[in-house]
Amino acid sequence: MMKIIFHVALGLLLFAGCAGLSKYGKLEKEARRSFQNGNYDHAVQECAASLCLNPRYEKAQLLMKDAFRVAVNAHQSRIEQFLPSTAKFKWDGVVAALEALIQLNETV
């Protein structure tokens, strides 16, 4: 009976140590959901938070690489859409996209 309890306790201990149950694992999962939903800036923020807790967490590292690249490209595309415009307030959109790029860089 003690042997069974020992194995169950050991199994629970190992299971509790899984990355998916840790704070950094939960942050990476939230980042992945954000990335899949097209919220790339939020994905970068969540990956950064995950990597602050565990800089060696490979899943967050790989996702950060993809999310950052896609987020930067999305903001650059927005800027390119605004620039040829003759709209009166086109610079508001350009500035907003540039500020988002600055925030991304500060996050990373």
mmCIF file of N, CA and C in Angstrom:
data_model
loop_
_atom_site.group_PDB
_atom_site.id
_atom_site.type_symbol
_atom_site.label_atom_id
_atom_site.label_comp_id
_atom_site.label_asym_id
_atom_site.label_seq_id
_atom_site.Cartn_x
_atom_site.Cartn_y
_atom_site.Cartn_z
ATOM 1 N N MET A 1 0.819 -1.189 0.000
ATOM 2 C CA MET A 1 0.000 0.000 0.000
ATOM 3 C C MET A 1 0.873 1.269 0.000
ATOM 4 N N MET A 2 1.953 1.261 0.803
ATOM 5 C CA MET A 2 2.844 2.409 0.868
ATOM 6 C C MET A 2 3.527 2.637 -0.483
ATOM 7 N N LYS A 3 3.796 1.517 -1.178
ATOM 8 C CA LYS A 3 4.450 1.624 -2.474
ATOM 9 C C LYS A 3 3.533 2.346 -3.467
ATOM 10 N N ILE A 4 2.253 2.058 -3.430
ATOM 11 C CA ILE A 4 1.276 2.712 -4.314
ATOM 12 C C ILE A 4 1.186 4.197 -3.987
ATOM 13 N N ILE A 5 1.098 4.517 -2.712
ATOM 14 C CA ILE A 5 1.018 5.916 -2.293
ATOM 15 C C ILE A 5 2.275 6.671 -2.728
ATOM 16 N N PHE A 6 3.432 6.022 -2.582
ATOM 17 C CA PHE A 6 4.689 6.650 -2.989
ATOM 18 C C PHE A 6 4.687 6.946 -4.484
ATOM 19 N N HIS A 7 4.245 5.997 -5.296
ATOM 20 C CA HIS A 7 4.229 6.182 -6.743
ATOM 21 C C HIS A 7 3.219 7.250 -7.161
ATOM 22 N N VAL A 8 2.083 7.273 -6.499
ATOM 23 C CA VAL A 8 1.083 8.299 -6.794
ATOM 24 C C VAL A 8 1.625 9.680 -6.429
ATOM 25 N N ALA A 9 2.239 9.782 -5.255
ATOM 26 C CA ALA A 9 2.809 11.060 -4.813
ATOM 27 C C ALA A 9 3.924 11.506 -5.752
ATOM 28 N N LEU A 10 4.768 10.590 -6.152
ATOM 29 C CA LEU A 10 5.842 10.904 -7.082
ATOM 30 C C LEU A 10 5.287 11.357 -8.429
ATOM 31 N N GLY A 11 4.272 10.657 -8.898
ATOM 32 C CA GLY A 11 3.636 11.036 -10.162
ATOM 33 C C GLY A 11 3.020 12.420 -10.091
ATOM 34 N N LEU A 12 2.363 12.738 -8.997
ATOM 35 C CA LEU A 12 1.770 14.064 -8.825
ATOM 36 C C LEU A 12 2.841 15.147 -8.764
ATOM 37 N N LEU A 13 3.924 14.852 -8.104
ATOM 38 C CA LEU A 13 5.022 15.805 -7.997
ATOM 39 C C LEU A 13 5.615 16.089 -9.375
ATOM 40 N N LEU A 14 5.837 15.050 -10.144
ATOM 41 C CA LEU A 14 6.375 15.229 -11.496
ATOM 42 C C LEU A 14 5.384 15.956 -12.393
ATOM 43 N N PHE A 15 4.125 15.618 -12.252
ATOM 44 C CA PHE A 15 3.079 16.258 -13.055
ATOM 45 C C PHE A 15 2.978 17.739 -12.718
ATOM 46 N N ALA A 16 3.108 18.088 -11.453
ATOM 47 C CA ALA A 16 3.016 19.487 -11.023
ATOM 48 C C ALA A 16 4.183 20.301 -11.552
ATOM 49 N N GLY A 17 5.275 19.655 -11.866
ATOM 50 C CA GLY A 17 6.445 20.358 -12.376
ATOM 51 C C GLY A 17 6.397 20.613 -13.878
ATOM 52 N N CYS A 18 5.374 20.129 -14.542
ATOM 53 C CA CYS A 18 5.264 20.321 -15.985
ATOM 54 C C CYS A 18 5.125 21.801 -16.311
ATOM 55 N N ALA A 19 5.712 22.200 -17.413
ATOM 56 C CA ALA A 19 5.710 23.614 -17.808
ATOM 57 C C ALA A 19 4.298 24.153 -18.004
ATOM 58 N N GLY A 20 3.399 23.319 -18.490
ATOM 59 C CA GLY A 20 2.036 23.766 -18.742
ATOM 60 C C GLY A 20 1.303 24.210 -17.495
ATOM 61 N N LEU A 21 1.735 23.735 -16.356
ATOM 62 C CA LEU A 21 1.087 24.108 -15.103
ATOM 63 C C LEU A 21 1.807 25.250 -14.409
ATOM 64 N N SER A 22 2.970 25.595 -14.876
ATOM 65 C CA SER A 22 3.741 26.665 -14.253
ATOM 66 C C SER A 22 3.237 28.013 -14.753
ATOM 67 N N LYS A 23 3.621 29.051 -14.071
ATOM 68 C CA LYS A 23 3.229 30.409 -14.463
ATOM 69 C C LYS A 23 3.774 30.732 -15.855
ATOM 70 N N TYR A 24 5.042 30.390 -16.107
ATOM 71 C CA TYR A 24 5.613 30.694 -17.416
ATOM 72 C C TYR A 24 4.958 29.875 -18.522
ATOM 73 N N GLY A 25 4.537 28.653 -18.199
ATOM 74 C CA GLY A 25 3.827 27.826 -19.175
ATOM 75 C C GLY A 25 2.451 28.383 -19.495
ATOM 76 N N LYS A 26 1.763 28.859 -18.469
ATOM 77 C CA LYS A 26 0.442 29.463 -18.683
ATOM 78 C C LYS A 26 0.554 30.740 -19.510
ATOM 79 N N LEU A 27 1.592 31.525 -19.250
ATOM 80 C CA LEU A 27 1.799 32.744 -20.038
ATOM 81 C C LEU A 27 2.077 32.414 -21.499
ATOM 82 N N GLU A 28 2.854 31.361 -21.734
ATOM 83 C CA GLU A 28 3.145 30.958 -23.118
ATOM 84 C C GLU A 28 1.873 30.486 -23.815
ATOM 85 N N LYS A 29 1.022 29.765 -23.096
ATOM 86 C CA LYS A 29 -0.237 29.308 -23.693
ATOM 87 C C LYS A 29 -1.143 30.492 -24.027
ATOM 88 N N GLU A 30 -1.176 31.480 -23.141
ATOM 89 C CA GLU A 30 -1.962 32.692 -23.415
ATOM 90 C C GLU A 30 -1.384 33.424 -24.622
ATOM 91 N N ALA A 31 -0.071 33.466 -24.721
ATOM 92 C CA ALA A 31 0.583 34.096 -25.872
ATOM 93 C C ALA A 31 0.228 33.359 -27.157
ATOM 94 N N ARG A 32 0.213 32.043 -27.102
ATOM 95 C CA ARG A 32 -0.123 31.244 -28.285
ATOM 96 C C ARG A 32 -1.567 31.505 -28.725
ATOM 97 N N ARG A 33 -2.479 31.597 -27.753
ATOM 98 C CA ARG A 33 -3.875 31.905 -28.089
ATOM 99 C C ARG A 33 -3.978 33.294 -28.738
ATOM 100 N N SER A 34 -3.264 34.253 -28.180
ATOM 101 C CA SER A 34 -3.273 35.602 -28.749
ATOM 102 C C SER A 34 -2.722 35.593 -30.168
ATOM 103 N N PHE A 35 -1.640 34.869 -30.369
ATOM 104 C CA PHE A 35 -1.030 34.774 -31.696
ATOM 105 C C PHE A 35 -2.013 34.171 -32.686
ATOM 106 N N GLN A 36 -2.675 33.101 -32.297
ATOM 107 C CA GLN A 36 -3.628 32.437 -33.185
ATOM 108 C C GLN A 36 -4.831 33.323 -33.490
ATOM 109 N N ASN A 37 -5.165 34.224 -32.562
ATOM 110 C CA ASN A 37 -6.291 35.138 -32.766
ATOM 111 C C ASN A 37 -5.881 36.429 -33.468
ATOM 112 N N GLY A 38 -4.618 36.537 -33.852
ATOM 113 C CA GLY A 38 -4.152 37.705 -34.577
ATOM 114 C C GLY A 38 -3.764 38.880 -33.701
ATOM 115 N N ASN A 39 -3.682 38.671 -32.393
ATOM 116 C CA ASN A 39 -3.283 39.731 -31.468
ATOM 117 C C ASN A 39 -1.784 39.572 -31.190
ATOM 118 N N TYR A 40 -0.979 39.984 -32.156
ATOM 119 C CA TYR A 40 0.450 39.714 -32.124
ATOM 120 C C TYR A 40 1.186 40.522 -31.054
ATOM 121 N N ASP A 41 0.768 41.752 -30.829
ATOM 122 C CA ASP A 41 1.413 42.563 -29.791
ATOM 123 C C ASP A 41 1.232 41.925 -28.417
ATOM 124 N N HIS A 42 0.025 41.464 -28.151
ATOM 125 C CA HIS A 42 -0.238 40.808 -26.866
ATOM 126 C C HIS A 42 0.553 39.510 -26.750
ATOM 127 N N ALA A 43 0.693 38.797 -27.840
ATOM 128 C CA ALA A 43 1.486 37.563 -27.836
ATOM 129 C C ALA A 43 2.935 37.864 -27.461
ATOM 130 N N VAL A 44 3.470 38.956 -27.999
ATOM 131 C CA VAL A 44 4.847 39.342 -27.661
ATOM 132 C C VAL A 44 4.949 39.674 -26.175
ATOM 133 N N GLN A 45 3.976 40.404 -25.656
ATOM 134 C CA GLN A 45 3.986 40.772 -24.229
ATOM 135 C C GLN A 45 3.936 39.536 -23.332
ATOM 136 N N GLU A 46 3.081 38.590 -23.665
ATOM 137 C CA GLU A 46 2.955 37.380 -22.856
ATOM 138 C C GLU A 46 4.201 36.497 -22.965
ATOM 139 N N CYS A 47 4.782 36.418 -24.146
ATOM 140 C CA CYS A 47 6.035 35.664 -24.299
ATOM 141 C C CYS A 47 7.140 36.302 -23.473
ATOM 142 N N ALA A 48 7.209 37.619 -23.496
ATOM 143 C CA ALA A 48 8.234 38.317 -22.718
ATOM 144 C C ALA A 48 8.064 38.028 -21.231
ATOM 145 N N ALA A 49 6.822 38.033 -20.756
ATOM 146 C CA ALA A 49 6.561 37.737 -19.350
ATOM 147 C C ALA A 49 6.956 36.294 -19.016
ATOM 148 N N SER A 50 6.649 35.374 -19.925
ATOM 149 C CA SER A 50 7.017 33.973 -19.729
ATOM 150 C C SER A 50 8.533 33.814 -19.659
ATOM 151 N N LEU A 51 9.223 34.493 -20.569
ATOM 152 C CA LEU A 51 10.678 34.374 -20.617
ATOM 153 C C LEU A 51 11.365 35.086 -19.458
ATOM 154 N N CYS A 52 10.707 36.065 -18.867
ATOM 155 C CA CYS A 52 11.263 36.682 -17.651
ATOM 156 C C CYS A 52 11.293 35.665 -16.520
ATOM 157 N N LEU A 53 10.276 34.806 -16.488
ATOM 158 C CA LEU A 53 10.213 33.786 -15.437
ATOM 159 C C LEU A 53 11.138 32.602 -15.729
ATOM 160 N N ASN A 54 11.263 32.251 -17.004
ATOM 161 C CA ASN A 54 12.117 31.129 -17.389
ATOM 162 C C ASN A 54 12.742 31.427 -18.750
ATOM 163 N N PRO A 55 13.902 32.085 -18.762
ATOM 164 C CA PRO A 55 14.540 32.481 -20.026
ATOM 165 C C PRO A 55 14.898 31.312 -20.940
ATOM 166 N N ARG A 56 14.949 30.119 -20.426
ATOM 167 C CA ARG A 56 15.323 28.951 -21.237
ATOM 168 C C ARG A 56 14.123 28.187 -21.786
ATOM 169 N N TYR A 57 12.927 28.716 -21.581
ATOM 170 C CA TYR A 57 11.718 28.010 -22.016
ATOM 171 C C TYR A 57 11.609 28.111 -23.541
ATOM 172 N N GLU A 58 11.923 27.008 -24.200
ATOM 173 C CA GLU A 58 12.062 26.988 -25.654
ATOM 174 C C GLU A 58 10.766 27.304 -26.389
ATOM 175 N N LYS A 59 9.631 26.836 -25.889
ATOM 176 C CA LYS A 59 8.360 27.123 -26.559
ATOM 177 C C LYS A 59 8.109 28.628 -26.625
ATOM 178 N N ALA A 60 8.372 29.326 -25.526
ATOM 179 C CA ALA A 60 8.173 30.777 -25.499
ATOM 180 C C ALA A 60 9.202 31.480 -26.386
ATOM 181 N N GLN A 61 10.417 30.966 -26.427
ATOM 182 C CA GLN A 61 11.444 31.562 -27.289
ATOM 183 C C GLN A 61 11.033 31.490 -28.761
ATOM 184 N N LEU A 62 10.571 30.318 -29.169
ATOM 185 C CA LEU A 62 10.177 30.127 -30.570
ATOM 186 C C LEU A 62 8.955 30.958 -30.924
ATOM 187 N N LEU A 63 7.983 30.993 -30.017
ATOM 188 C CA LEU A 63 6.786 31.785 -30.266
ATOM 189 C C LEU A 63 7.124 33.271 -30.309
ATOM 190 N N MET A 64 8.018 33.714 -29.433
ATOM 191 C CA MET A 64 8.430 35.127 -29.428
ATOM 192 C C MET A 64 9.034 35.504 -30.771
ATOM 193 N N LYS A 65 9.857 34.635 -31.301
ATOM 194 C CA LYS A 65 10.493 34.890 -32.598
ATOM 195 C C LYS A 65 9.433 35.115 -33.677
ATOM 196 N N ASP A 66 8.449 34.253 -33.729
ATOM 197 C CA ASP A 66 7.391 34.365 -34.738
ATOM 198 C C ASP A 66 6.467 35.550 -34.469
ATOM 199 N N ALA A 67 6.042 35.701 -33.218
ATOM 200 C CA ALA A 67 5.096 36.767 -32.882
ATOM 201 C C ALA A 67 5.706 38.140 -33.111
ATOM 202 N N PHE A 68 6.956 38.318 -32.727
ATOM 203 C CA PHE A 68 7.616 39.613 -32.917
ATOM 204 C C PHE A 68 7.726 39.952 -34.399
ATOM 205 N N ARG A 69 8.150 38.982 -35.190
ATOM 206 C CA ARG A 69 8.300 39.200 -36.636
ATOM 207 C C ARG A 69 6.961 39.585 -37.265
ATOM 208 N N VAL A 70 5.908 38.844 -36.941
ATOM 209 C CA VAL A 70 4.587 39.116 -37.525
ATOM 210 C C VAL A 70 4.040 40.456 -37.039
ATOM 211 N N ALA A 71 4.240 40.773 -35.771
ATOM 212 C CA ALA A 71 3.759 42.049 -35.225
ATOM 213 C C ALA A 71 4.441 43.225 -35.908
ATOM 214 N N VAL A 72 5.750 43.146 -36.068
ATOM 215 C CA VAL A 72 6.493 44.223 -36.730
ATOM 216 C C VAL A 72 6.018 44.373 -38.178
ATOM 217 N N ASN A 73 5.861 43.264 -38.876
ATOM 218 C CA ASN A 73 5.391 43.319 -40.266
ATOM 219 C C ASN A 73 3.996 43.926 -40.367
ATOM 220 N N ALA A 74 3.121 43.605 -39.421
ATOM 221 C CA ALA A 74 1.757 44.151 -39.437
ATOM 222 C C ALA A 74 1.781 45.661 -39.249
ATOM 223 N N HIS A 75 2.598 46.148 -38.326
ATOM 224 C CA HIS A 75 2.676 47.591 -38.108
ATOM 225 C C HIS A 75 3.326 48.300 -39.294
ATOM 226 N N GLN A 76 4.319 47.687 -39.869
ATOM 227 C CA GLN A 76 4.954 48.287 -41.049
ATOM 228 C C GLN A 76 3.968 48.351 -42.218
ATOM 229 N N SER A 77 3.143 47.341 -42.359
ATOM 230 C CA SER A 77 2.125 47.343 -43.415
ATOM 231 C C SER A 77 1.116 48.467 -43.196
ATOM 232 N N ARG A 78 0.735 48.672 -41.938
ATOM 233 C CA ARG A 78 -0.192 49.769 -41.632
ATOM 234 C C ARG A 78 0.428 51.111 -42.003
ATOM 235 N N ILE A 79 1.689 51.286 -41.682
ATOM 236 C CA ILE A 79 2.378 52.537 -42.024
ATOM 237 C C ILE A 79 2.396 52.730 -43.537
ATOM 238 N N GLU A 80 2.711 51.672 -44.266
ATOM 239 C CA GLU A 80 2.755 51.753 -45.729
ATOM 240 C C GLU A 80 1.392 52.065 -46.322
ATOM 241 N N GLN A 81 0.311 51.642 -45.656
ATOM 242 C CA GLN A 81 -1.038 51.960 -46.127
ATOM 243 C C GLN A 81 -1.376 53.427 -45.884
ATOM 244 N N PHE A 82 -0.916 53.969 -44.766
ATOM 245 C CA PHE A 82 -1.228 55.358 -44.425
ATOM 246 C C PHE A 82 -0.443 56.362 -45.266
ATOM 247 N N LEU A 83 0.805 56.082 -45.553
ATOM 248 C CA LEU A 83 1.685 57.075 -46.182
ATOM 249 C C LEU A 83 1.179 57.634 -47.510
ATOM 250 N N PRO A 84 0.696 56.835 -48.439
ATOM 251 C CA PRO A 84 0.250 57.420 -49.711
ATOM 252 C C PRO A 84 -1.075 58.191 -49.607
ATOM 253 N N SER A 85 -1.740 58.071 -48.504
ATOM 254 C CA SER A 85 -3.049 58.693 -48.333
ATOM 255 C C SER A 85 -2.948 60.214 -48.337
ATOM 256 N N THR A 86 -4.017 60.850 -48.804
ATOM 257 C CA THR A 86 -4.114 62.310 -48.736
ATOM 258 C C THR A 86 -5.078 62.741 -47.637
ATOM 259 N N ALA A 87 -5.478 61.779 -46.802
ATOM 260 C CA ALA A 87 -6.403 62.082 -45.707
ATOM 261 C C ALA A 87 -5.783 63.093 -44.755
ATOM 262 N N LYS A 88 -6.638 63.906 -44.187
ATOM 263 C CA LYS A 88 -6.195 64.992 -43.318
ATOM 264 C C LYS A 88 -5.427 64.481 -42.093
ATOM 265 N N PHE A 89 -5.864 63.375 -41.531
ATOM 266 C CA PHE A 89 -5.267 62.878 -40.285
ATOM 267 C C PHE A 89 -4.472 61.587 -40.486
ATOM 268 N N LYS A 90 -3.879 61.435 -41.661
ATOM 269 C CA LYS A 90 -3.122 60.212 -41.927
ATOM 270 C C LYS A 90 -1.962 60.035 -40.954
ATOM 271 N N TRP A 91 -1.384 61.131 -40.495
ATOM 272 C CA TRP A 91 -0.226 61.046 -39.619
ATOM 273 C C TRP A 91 -0.589 60.488 -38.247
ATOM 274 N N ASP A 92 -1.848 60.605 -37.865
ATOM 275 C CA ASP A 92 -2.270 59.988 -36.604
ATOM 276 C C ASP A 92 -2.095 58.473 -36.661
ATOM 277 N N GLY A 93 -2.470 57.891 -37.788
ATOM 278 C CA GLY A 93 -2.308 56.451 -37.965
ATOM 279 C C GLY A 93 -0.852 56.040 -38.037
ATOM 280 N N VAL A 94 -0.054 56.842 -38.707
ATOM 281 C CA VAL A 94 1.383 56.555 -38.817
ATOM 282 C C VAL A 94 2.027 56.610 -37.440
ATOM 283 N N VAL A 95 1.710 57.657 -36.687
ATOM 284 C CA VAL A 95 2.278 57.805 -35.350
ATOM 285 C C VAL A 95 1.840 56.658 -34.438
ATOM 286 N N ALA A 96 0.579 56.263 -34.509
ATOM 287 C CA ALA A 96 0.089 55.152 -33.682
ATOM 288 C C ALA A 96 0.842 53.861 -33.996
ATOM 289 N N ALA A 97 1.083 53.608 -35.277
ATOM 290 C CA ALA A 97 1.814 52.399 -35.663
ATOM 291 C C ALA A 97 3.267 52.474 -35.211
ATOM 292 N N LEU A 98 3.863 53.648 -35.327
ATOM 293 C CA LEU A 98 5.246 53.806 -34.867
ATOM 294 C C LEU A 98 5.355 53.648 -33.347
ATOM 295 N N GLU A 99 4.383 54.184 -32.623
ATOM 296 C CA GLU A 99 4.377 54.008 -31.170
ATOM 297 C C GLU A 99 4.223 52.540 -30.796
ATOM 298 N N ALA A 100 3.412 51.809 -31.546
ATOM 299 C CA ALA A 100 3.261 50.374 -31.286
ATOM 300 C C ALA A 100 4.583 49.642 -31.534
ATOM 301 N N LEU A 101 5.310 50.041 -32.570
ATOM 302 C CA LEU A 101 6.617 49.437 -32.839
ATOM 303 C C LEU A 101 7.604 49.741 -31.712
ATOM 304 N N ILE A 102 7.569 50.954 -31.224
ATOM 305 C CA ILE A 102 8.449 51.311 -30.098
ATOM 306 C C ILE A 102 8.116 50.476 -28.871
ATOM 307 N N GLN A 103 6.808 50.301 -28.612
ATOM 308 C CA GLN A 103 6.382 49.494 -27.462
ATOM 309 C C GLN A 103 6.836 48.046 -27.619
ATOM 310 N N LEU A 104 6.750 47.513 -28.807
ATOM 311 C CA LEU A 104 7.226 46.145 -29.061
ATOM 312 C C LEU A 104 8.712 46.023 -28.741
ATOM 313 N N ASN A 105 9.484 46.981 -29.217
ATOM 314 C CA ASN A 105 10.926 46.945 -28.974
ATOM 315 C C ASN A 105 11.246 47.085 -27.497
ATOM 316 N N GLU A 106 10.510 47.908 -26.787
ATOM 317 C CA GLU A 106 10.734 48.048 -25.349
ATOM 318 C C GLU A 106 10.360 46.775 -24.586
ATOM 319 N N THR A 107 9.341 46.082 -25.084
ATOM 320 C CA THR A 107 8.898 44.835 -24.455
ATOM 321 C C THR A 107 9.975 43.771 -24.573
ATOM 322 N N VAL A 108 10.581 43.694 -25.748
ATOM 323 C CA VAL A 108 11.584 42.677 -26.012
ATOM 324 C C VAL A 108 12.899 43.120 -25.393
#
